[in-house]
Coordinates of C-alpha atoms in Angstrom, one line a residue:
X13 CA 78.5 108.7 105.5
X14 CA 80.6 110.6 107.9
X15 CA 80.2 114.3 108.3
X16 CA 82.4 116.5 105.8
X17 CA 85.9 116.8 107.2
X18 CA 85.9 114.0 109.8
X19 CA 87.9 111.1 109.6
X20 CA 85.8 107.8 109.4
X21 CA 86.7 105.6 112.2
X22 CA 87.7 102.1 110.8
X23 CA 87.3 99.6 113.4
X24 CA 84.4 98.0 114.9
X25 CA 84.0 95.6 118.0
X26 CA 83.8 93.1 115.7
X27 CA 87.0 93.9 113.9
X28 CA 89.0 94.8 117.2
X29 CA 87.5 91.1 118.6
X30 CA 89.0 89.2 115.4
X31 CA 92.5 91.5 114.4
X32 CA 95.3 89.8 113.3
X33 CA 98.9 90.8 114.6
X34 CA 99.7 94.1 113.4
X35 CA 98.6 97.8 113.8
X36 CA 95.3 98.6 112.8
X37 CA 94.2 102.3 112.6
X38 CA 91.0 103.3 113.9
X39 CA 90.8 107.0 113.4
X40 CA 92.2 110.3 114.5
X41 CA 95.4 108.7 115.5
X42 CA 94.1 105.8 117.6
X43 CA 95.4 102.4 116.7
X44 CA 94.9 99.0 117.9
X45 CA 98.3 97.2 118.1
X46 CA 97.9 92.9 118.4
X47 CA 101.1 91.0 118.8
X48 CA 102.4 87.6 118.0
X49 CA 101.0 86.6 121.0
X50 CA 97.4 87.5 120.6
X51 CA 97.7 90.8 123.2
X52 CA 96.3 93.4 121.9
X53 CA 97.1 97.3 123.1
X54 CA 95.3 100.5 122.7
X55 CA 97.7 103.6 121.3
X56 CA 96.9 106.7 120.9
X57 CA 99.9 108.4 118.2
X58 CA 100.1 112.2 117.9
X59 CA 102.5 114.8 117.1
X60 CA 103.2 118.1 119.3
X61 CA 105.9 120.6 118.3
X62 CA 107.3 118.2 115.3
X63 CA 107.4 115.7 118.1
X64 CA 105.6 112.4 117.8
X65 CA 104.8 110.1 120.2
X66 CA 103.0 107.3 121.2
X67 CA 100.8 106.8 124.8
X68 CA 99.1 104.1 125.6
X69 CA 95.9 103.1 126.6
X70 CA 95.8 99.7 127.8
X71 CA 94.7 96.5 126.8
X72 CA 91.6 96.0 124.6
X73 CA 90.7 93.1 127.3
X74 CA 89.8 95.8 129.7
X75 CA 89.4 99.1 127.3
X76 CA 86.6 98.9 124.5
X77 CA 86.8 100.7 121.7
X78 CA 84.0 103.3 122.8
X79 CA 85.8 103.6 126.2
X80 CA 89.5 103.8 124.2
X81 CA 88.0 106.9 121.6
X82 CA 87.0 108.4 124.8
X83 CA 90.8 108.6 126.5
X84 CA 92.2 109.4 123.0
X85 CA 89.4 112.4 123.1
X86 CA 90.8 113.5 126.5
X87 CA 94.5 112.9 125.4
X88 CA 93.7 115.0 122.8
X89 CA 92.3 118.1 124.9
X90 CA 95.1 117.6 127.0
X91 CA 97.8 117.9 124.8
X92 CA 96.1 121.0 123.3
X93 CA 95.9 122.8 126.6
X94 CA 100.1 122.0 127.1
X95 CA 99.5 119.3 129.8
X96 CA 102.1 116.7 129.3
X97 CA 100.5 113.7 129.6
X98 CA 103.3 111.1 130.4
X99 CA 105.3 113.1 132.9
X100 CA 101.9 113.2 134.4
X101 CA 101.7 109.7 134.8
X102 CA 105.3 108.8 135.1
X103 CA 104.2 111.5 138.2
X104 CA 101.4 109.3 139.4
X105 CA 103.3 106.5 139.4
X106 CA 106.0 107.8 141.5
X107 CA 105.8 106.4 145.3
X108 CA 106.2 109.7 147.8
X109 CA 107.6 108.3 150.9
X110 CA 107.3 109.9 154.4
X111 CA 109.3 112.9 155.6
X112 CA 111.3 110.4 158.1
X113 CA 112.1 108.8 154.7
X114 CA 112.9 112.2 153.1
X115 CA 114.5 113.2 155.8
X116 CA 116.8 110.5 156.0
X117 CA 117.8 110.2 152.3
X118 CA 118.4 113.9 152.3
X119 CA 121.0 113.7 155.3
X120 CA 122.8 110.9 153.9
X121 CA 123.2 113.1 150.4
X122 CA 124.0 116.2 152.5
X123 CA 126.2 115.2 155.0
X124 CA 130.2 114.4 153.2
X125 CA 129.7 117.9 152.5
X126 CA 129.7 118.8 156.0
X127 CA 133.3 119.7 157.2
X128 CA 132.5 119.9 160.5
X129 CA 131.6 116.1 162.1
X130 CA 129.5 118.5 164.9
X131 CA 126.7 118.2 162.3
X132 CA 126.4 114.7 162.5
X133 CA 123.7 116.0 165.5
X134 CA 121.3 117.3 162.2
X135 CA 120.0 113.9 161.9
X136 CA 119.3 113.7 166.6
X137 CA 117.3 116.6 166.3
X138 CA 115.0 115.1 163.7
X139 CA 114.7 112.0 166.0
X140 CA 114.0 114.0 169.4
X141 CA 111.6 116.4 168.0
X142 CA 110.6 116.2 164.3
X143 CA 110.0 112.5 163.2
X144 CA 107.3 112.1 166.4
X145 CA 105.2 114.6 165.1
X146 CA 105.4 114.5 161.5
X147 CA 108.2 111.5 160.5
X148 CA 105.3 109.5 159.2
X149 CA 103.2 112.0 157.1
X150 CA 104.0 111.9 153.0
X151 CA 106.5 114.2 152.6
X152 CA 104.5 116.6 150.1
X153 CA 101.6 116.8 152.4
X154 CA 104.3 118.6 155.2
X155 CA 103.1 122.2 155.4
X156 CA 103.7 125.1 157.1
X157 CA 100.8 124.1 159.4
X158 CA 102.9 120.9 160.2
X159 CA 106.2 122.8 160.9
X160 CA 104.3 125.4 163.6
X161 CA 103.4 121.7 165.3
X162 CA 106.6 120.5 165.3
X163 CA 108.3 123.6 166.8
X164 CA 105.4 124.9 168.9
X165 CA 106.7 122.5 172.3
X166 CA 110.4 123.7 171.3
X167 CA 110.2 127.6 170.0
X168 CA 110.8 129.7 173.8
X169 CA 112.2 126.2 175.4
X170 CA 115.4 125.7 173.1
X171 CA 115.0 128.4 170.9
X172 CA 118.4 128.2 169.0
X173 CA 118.0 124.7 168.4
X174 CA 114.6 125.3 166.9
X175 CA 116.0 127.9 164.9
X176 CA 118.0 125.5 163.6
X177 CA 115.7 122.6 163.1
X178 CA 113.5 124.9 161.3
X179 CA 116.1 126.1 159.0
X180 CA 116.8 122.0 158.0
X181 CA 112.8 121.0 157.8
X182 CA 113.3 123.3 154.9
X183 CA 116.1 121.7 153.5
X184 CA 114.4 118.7 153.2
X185 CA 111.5 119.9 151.4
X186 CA 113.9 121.2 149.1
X187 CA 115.4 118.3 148.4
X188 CA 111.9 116.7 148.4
X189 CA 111.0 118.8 145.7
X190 CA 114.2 118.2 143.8
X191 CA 113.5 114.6 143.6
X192 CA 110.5 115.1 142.2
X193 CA 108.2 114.6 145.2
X194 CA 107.1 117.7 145.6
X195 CA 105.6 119.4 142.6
X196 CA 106.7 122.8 143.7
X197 CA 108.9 124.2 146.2
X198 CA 108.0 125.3 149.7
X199 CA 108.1 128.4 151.4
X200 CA 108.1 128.3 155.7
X201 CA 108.8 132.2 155.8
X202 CA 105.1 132.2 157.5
X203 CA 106.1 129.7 160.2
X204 CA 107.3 132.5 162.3
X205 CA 104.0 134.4 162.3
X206 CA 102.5 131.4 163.6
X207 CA 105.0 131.1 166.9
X208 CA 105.7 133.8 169.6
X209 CA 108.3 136.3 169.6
X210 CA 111.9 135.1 170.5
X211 CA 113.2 137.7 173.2
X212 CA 116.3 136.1 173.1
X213 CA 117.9 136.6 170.1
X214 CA 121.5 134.6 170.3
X215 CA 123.0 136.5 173.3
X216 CA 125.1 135.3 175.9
X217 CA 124.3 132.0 177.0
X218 CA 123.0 131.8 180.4
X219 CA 125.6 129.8 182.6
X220 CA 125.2 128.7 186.3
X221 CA 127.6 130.7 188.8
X222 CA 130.8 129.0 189.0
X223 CA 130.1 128.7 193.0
X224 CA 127.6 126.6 192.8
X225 CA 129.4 124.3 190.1
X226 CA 130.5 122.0 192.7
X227 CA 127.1 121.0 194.2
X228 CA 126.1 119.9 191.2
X229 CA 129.1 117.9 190.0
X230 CA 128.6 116.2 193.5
X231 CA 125.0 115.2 192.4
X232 CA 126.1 113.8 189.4
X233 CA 128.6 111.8 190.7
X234 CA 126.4 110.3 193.7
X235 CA 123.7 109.3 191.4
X236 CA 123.1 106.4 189.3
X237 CA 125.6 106.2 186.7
X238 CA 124.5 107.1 183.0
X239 CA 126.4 107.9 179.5
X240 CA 124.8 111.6 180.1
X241 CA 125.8 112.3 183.6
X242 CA 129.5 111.1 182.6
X243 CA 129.1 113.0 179.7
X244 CA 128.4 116.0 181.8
X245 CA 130.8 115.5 184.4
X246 CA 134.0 115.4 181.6
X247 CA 132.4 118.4 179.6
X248 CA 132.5 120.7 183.0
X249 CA 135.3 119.1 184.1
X250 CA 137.3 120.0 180.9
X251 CA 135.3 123.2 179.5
X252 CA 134.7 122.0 176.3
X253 CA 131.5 122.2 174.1
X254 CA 129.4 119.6 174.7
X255 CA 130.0 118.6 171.0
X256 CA 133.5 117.9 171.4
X257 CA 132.6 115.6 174.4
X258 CA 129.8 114.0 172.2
X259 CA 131.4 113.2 169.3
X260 CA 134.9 112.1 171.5
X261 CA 136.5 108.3 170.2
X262 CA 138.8 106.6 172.1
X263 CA 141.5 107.2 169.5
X264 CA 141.6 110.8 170.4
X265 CA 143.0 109.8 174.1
X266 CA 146.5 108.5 175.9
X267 CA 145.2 108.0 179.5
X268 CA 148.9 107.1 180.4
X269 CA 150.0 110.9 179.8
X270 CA 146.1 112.4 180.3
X271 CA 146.1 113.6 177.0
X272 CA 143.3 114.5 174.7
X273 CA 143.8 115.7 171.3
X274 CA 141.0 117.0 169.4
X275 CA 141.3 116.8 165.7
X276 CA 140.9 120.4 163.7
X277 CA 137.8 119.2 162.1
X278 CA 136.0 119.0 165.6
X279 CA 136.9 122.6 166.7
X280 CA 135.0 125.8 165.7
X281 CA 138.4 127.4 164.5
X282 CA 139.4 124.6 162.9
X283 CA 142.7 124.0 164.6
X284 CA 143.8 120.8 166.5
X285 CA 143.7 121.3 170.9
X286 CA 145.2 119.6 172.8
X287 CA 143.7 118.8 176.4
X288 CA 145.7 118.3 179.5
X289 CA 143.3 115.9 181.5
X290 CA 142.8 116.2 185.0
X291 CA 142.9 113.2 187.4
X292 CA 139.1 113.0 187.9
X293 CA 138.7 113.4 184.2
X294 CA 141.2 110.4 183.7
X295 CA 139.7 108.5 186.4
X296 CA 136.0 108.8 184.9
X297 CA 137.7 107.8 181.3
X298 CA 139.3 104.6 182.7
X299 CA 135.8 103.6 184.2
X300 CA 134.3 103.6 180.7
X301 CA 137.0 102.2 179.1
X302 CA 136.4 98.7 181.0
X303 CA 132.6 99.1 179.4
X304 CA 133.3 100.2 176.1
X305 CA 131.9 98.3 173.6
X306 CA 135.0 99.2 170.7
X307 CA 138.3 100.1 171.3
X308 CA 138.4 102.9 168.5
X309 CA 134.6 104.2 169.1
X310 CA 132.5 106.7 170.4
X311 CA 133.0 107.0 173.9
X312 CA 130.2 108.9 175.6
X313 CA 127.5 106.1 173.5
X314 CA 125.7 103.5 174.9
X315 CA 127.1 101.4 171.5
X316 CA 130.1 103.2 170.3
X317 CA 129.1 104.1 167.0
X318 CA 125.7 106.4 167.6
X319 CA 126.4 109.5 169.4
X320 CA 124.3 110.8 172.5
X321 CA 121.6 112.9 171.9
X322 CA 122.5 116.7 172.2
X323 CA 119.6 117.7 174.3
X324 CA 120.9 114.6 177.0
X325 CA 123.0 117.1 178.6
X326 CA 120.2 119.6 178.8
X327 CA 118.0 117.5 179.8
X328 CA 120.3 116.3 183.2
X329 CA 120.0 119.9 184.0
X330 CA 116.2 120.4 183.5
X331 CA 115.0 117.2 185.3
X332 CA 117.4 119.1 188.5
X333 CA 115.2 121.9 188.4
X334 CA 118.0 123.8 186.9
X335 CA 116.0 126.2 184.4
X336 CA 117.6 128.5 181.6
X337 CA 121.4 127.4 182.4
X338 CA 123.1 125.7 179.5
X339 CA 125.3 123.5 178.9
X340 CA 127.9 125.8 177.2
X341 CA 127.5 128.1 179.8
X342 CA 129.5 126.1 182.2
X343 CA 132.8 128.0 180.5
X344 CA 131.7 131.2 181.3
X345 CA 131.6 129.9 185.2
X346 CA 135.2 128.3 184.4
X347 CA 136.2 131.6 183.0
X348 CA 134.9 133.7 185.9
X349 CA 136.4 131.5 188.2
X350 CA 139.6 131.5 186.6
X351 CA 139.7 135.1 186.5
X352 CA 138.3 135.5 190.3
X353 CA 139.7 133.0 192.6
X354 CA 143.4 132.4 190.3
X355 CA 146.0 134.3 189.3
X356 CA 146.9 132.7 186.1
X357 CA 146.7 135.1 183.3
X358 CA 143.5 135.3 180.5
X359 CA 145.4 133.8 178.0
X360 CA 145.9 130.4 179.4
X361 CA 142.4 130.3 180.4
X362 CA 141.3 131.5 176.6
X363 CA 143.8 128.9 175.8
X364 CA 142.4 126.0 177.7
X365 CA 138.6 126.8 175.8
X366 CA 140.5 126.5 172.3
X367 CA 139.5 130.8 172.0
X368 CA 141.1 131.7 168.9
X369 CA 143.1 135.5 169.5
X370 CA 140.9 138.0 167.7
X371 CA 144.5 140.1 166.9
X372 CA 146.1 138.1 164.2
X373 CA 149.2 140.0 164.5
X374 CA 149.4 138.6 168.0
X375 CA 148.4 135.0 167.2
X376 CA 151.2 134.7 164.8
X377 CA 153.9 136.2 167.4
X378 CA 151.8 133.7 170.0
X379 CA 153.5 130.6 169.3
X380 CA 153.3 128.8 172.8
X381 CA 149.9 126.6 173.6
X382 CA 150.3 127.6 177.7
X383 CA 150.2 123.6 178.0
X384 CA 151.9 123.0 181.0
X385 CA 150.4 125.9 183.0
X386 CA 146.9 125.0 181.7
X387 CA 147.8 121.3 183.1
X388 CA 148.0 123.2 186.3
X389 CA 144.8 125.5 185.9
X390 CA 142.8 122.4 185.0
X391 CA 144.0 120.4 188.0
X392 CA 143.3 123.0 190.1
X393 CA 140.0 123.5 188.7
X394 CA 138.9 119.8 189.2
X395 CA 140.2 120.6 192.8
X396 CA 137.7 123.0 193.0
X397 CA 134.2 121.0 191.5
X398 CA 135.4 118.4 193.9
X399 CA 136.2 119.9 196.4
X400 CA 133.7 119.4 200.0
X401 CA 133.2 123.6 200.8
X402 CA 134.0 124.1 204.3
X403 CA 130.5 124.1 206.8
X404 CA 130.2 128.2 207.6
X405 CA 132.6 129.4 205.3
X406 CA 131.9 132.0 202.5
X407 CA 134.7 131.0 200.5
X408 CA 134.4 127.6 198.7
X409 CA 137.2 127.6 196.4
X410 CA 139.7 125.4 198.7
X411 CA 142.5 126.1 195.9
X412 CA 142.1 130.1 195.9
X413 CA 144.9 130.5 198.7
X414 CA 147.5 128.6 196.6
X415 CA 148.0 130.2 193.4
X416 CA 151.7 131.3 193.4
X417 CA 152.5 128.0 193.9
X418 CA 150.9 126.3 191.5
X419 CA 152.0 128.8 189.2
X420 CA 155.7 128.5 190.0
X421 CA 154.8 124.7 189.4
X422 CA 153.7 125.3 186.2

């Protein structure tokens, strides 16, 4: 007899062994469902919050009765304590791939969001510095421990760019976690405990002095030809971000009238600029447009399609000994030397580094782009990064005698 006020449990290995198809109750909720087919399936049925529901417990070919009472006991307990057994094991089923996966699948969701194409570089700085550390761990097992790693080599080196890169590790985990791989979110507010003290804090970028510009513009073009030292050469030579030069498709140019014509999109303010190219500029461009691989592609990329890296540029400047001087910084040394050895005024020079006038009043009454006068600031400034300085002399800028003239040309 069973014990006053349990349920007697109906089945027996004997019965379980020779069911027919249909449900047979056991006890308590457990059943033992045999098909058509002969299968027979272990199911535990209860009822939560006028809810109920069915989980199974697999076959009675591998579960025996005793071992099938014993997961309907634990099912039981667990339902009891709130646990919600089948997102637990739709959970446990779910494949976590790696943070290179995550990372990847997050970018591609993220990025026709991005107005700006410049951020197509999110993904490089993953692949120069994050995925070799930590692309192959599973992505819920990345930790603030991991991050520190990761940005340790990078934190005083490049220290904006880690910046950034730690701001879009945490992205992904948040989109890790929104998918369902990460059971909670994750917080890297303590990563920056675990790294030295930034002394630079976004200030001016350091730049080389425009003076000695020219030396190294002649060691770029005497060396071996590469897509970064072009790169290089066209972004000094035309004082644009190294973005603009990065991200630059042949569309974009008409090497018959040396113009380029960067779409809005590109630019930090947003507006369409228009570059008067220089003869060297034009001469570099016609050299890689006999080894371009598309006629509508990237042109700076050893394919067309994938960008360079934006750390190549850097990089040129490191392996030269050059330490601290950045690649943006080479339009401060065009602006100085604008401002020193020409007499064109500040706004054609603000004008030729797409600067957008701080007084609005004045940029609506500003309707003129200065584009024939920048044509002859750029030429002379080529001129002058190309220019052999004379043995002895103190002054190296062979075009600072000649401004009237070039301005009357203008």
């Amino acid at each position: 007899m069973p014990k006053a006020g349990t349920e007697p449990m109906a089945l027996t290995a004997l019965k379980v062994k020779n069911a027919k198809p249909g449900r047979h109750v056991d006890g308590r909720g457990l059943c033992l469902l045999v098909k058509d087919s002969g299968a027979r399936t272990w199911v535990l049925r209860m009822q939560k919050d006028g809810r109920r529901r069915d989980y199974g417990l697999g076959s009675a070919l591998d579960v025996s009765l005793a071992e099938a009472r014993e997961a309907a006991a634990a099912l039981r307990r667990q339902v009891r304590e709130g646990a919600d057994p089948v997102a637990e094991r739709r959970r446990a089923r779910k494949v976590v791939p790696s943070f290179e996966t995550a990372a990847r699948d997050c970018y591609e969701a993220l990025k026709e969001g991005w107005k700006n194409k410049r951020h197509a570089n999110w993904i490089s700085s993953f692949e120069n510095h994050v995925f070799p550390v930590i692309g192959a761990n599973p992505v819920h097992e990345v930790d603030s421990v991991c991050v520190v790693d990761v940005l340790s080599p990078i934190w005083l080196t490049i220290p904006d760019s880690a910046r950034r890169i730690l701001q879009r590790i945490g992205a992904v985990l948040d989109f890790a976690h929104i998918k369902g791989w990460l059971p909670g979110e994750v917080s890297l507010r303590s990563v920056r405990k675990g790294l030295p003290r930034q002394v630079d804090k976004g200030g001016h970028l350091q730049a080389m002095p425009y003076v000695d510009v020219p030396v190294l513009m002649r060691k770029l073009a005497t060396a071996s030809p590469t897509t970064g030292r072009d790169a290089l050469r066209f972004t000094i030579y035309n004082a644009v971000r190294s973005n603009e030069t990065r991200f630059a498709v042949w569309s974009e140019f008409d090497l018959d009238k040396a113009i380029w014509t960067i779409p809005g999109e590109r630019m930090k303010a947003g507006e369409t600029h228009v570059v008067p190219l220089s003869a060297p500029a034009v001469t570099l461009l016609r050299k890689r447009w006999k080894e371009r691989t598309s006629d509508t592609g990237l042109v700076f990329s050893h394919d067309g399609e994938k960008p360079i890296s934006d750390m190549t540029m850097t990089k040129l400047l490191r392996d030269d000994g050059i330490k601290g001087v950045t690649v943006h910084g080479f339009r401060s040394a065009f602006t100085d030397w604008s401002s020193e050895r020409t007499r064109f005024p500040k706004e054609v020079a603000d004008k030729a580094l797409a600067h957008k006038l701080p007084n609005k009043v004045e940029a609506a009454y500003r309707r003129t782009d200065f584009f024939d006068k920048r044509r002859s600031l750029m030429a002379r400034w080529a001129v002058f990064l190309d220019k052999e300085p004379a043995k002895g002399s103190s002054d190296a800028d062979p075009t600072a005698s000649e401004p009237v003239r070039l301005r009357a040309a203008a």
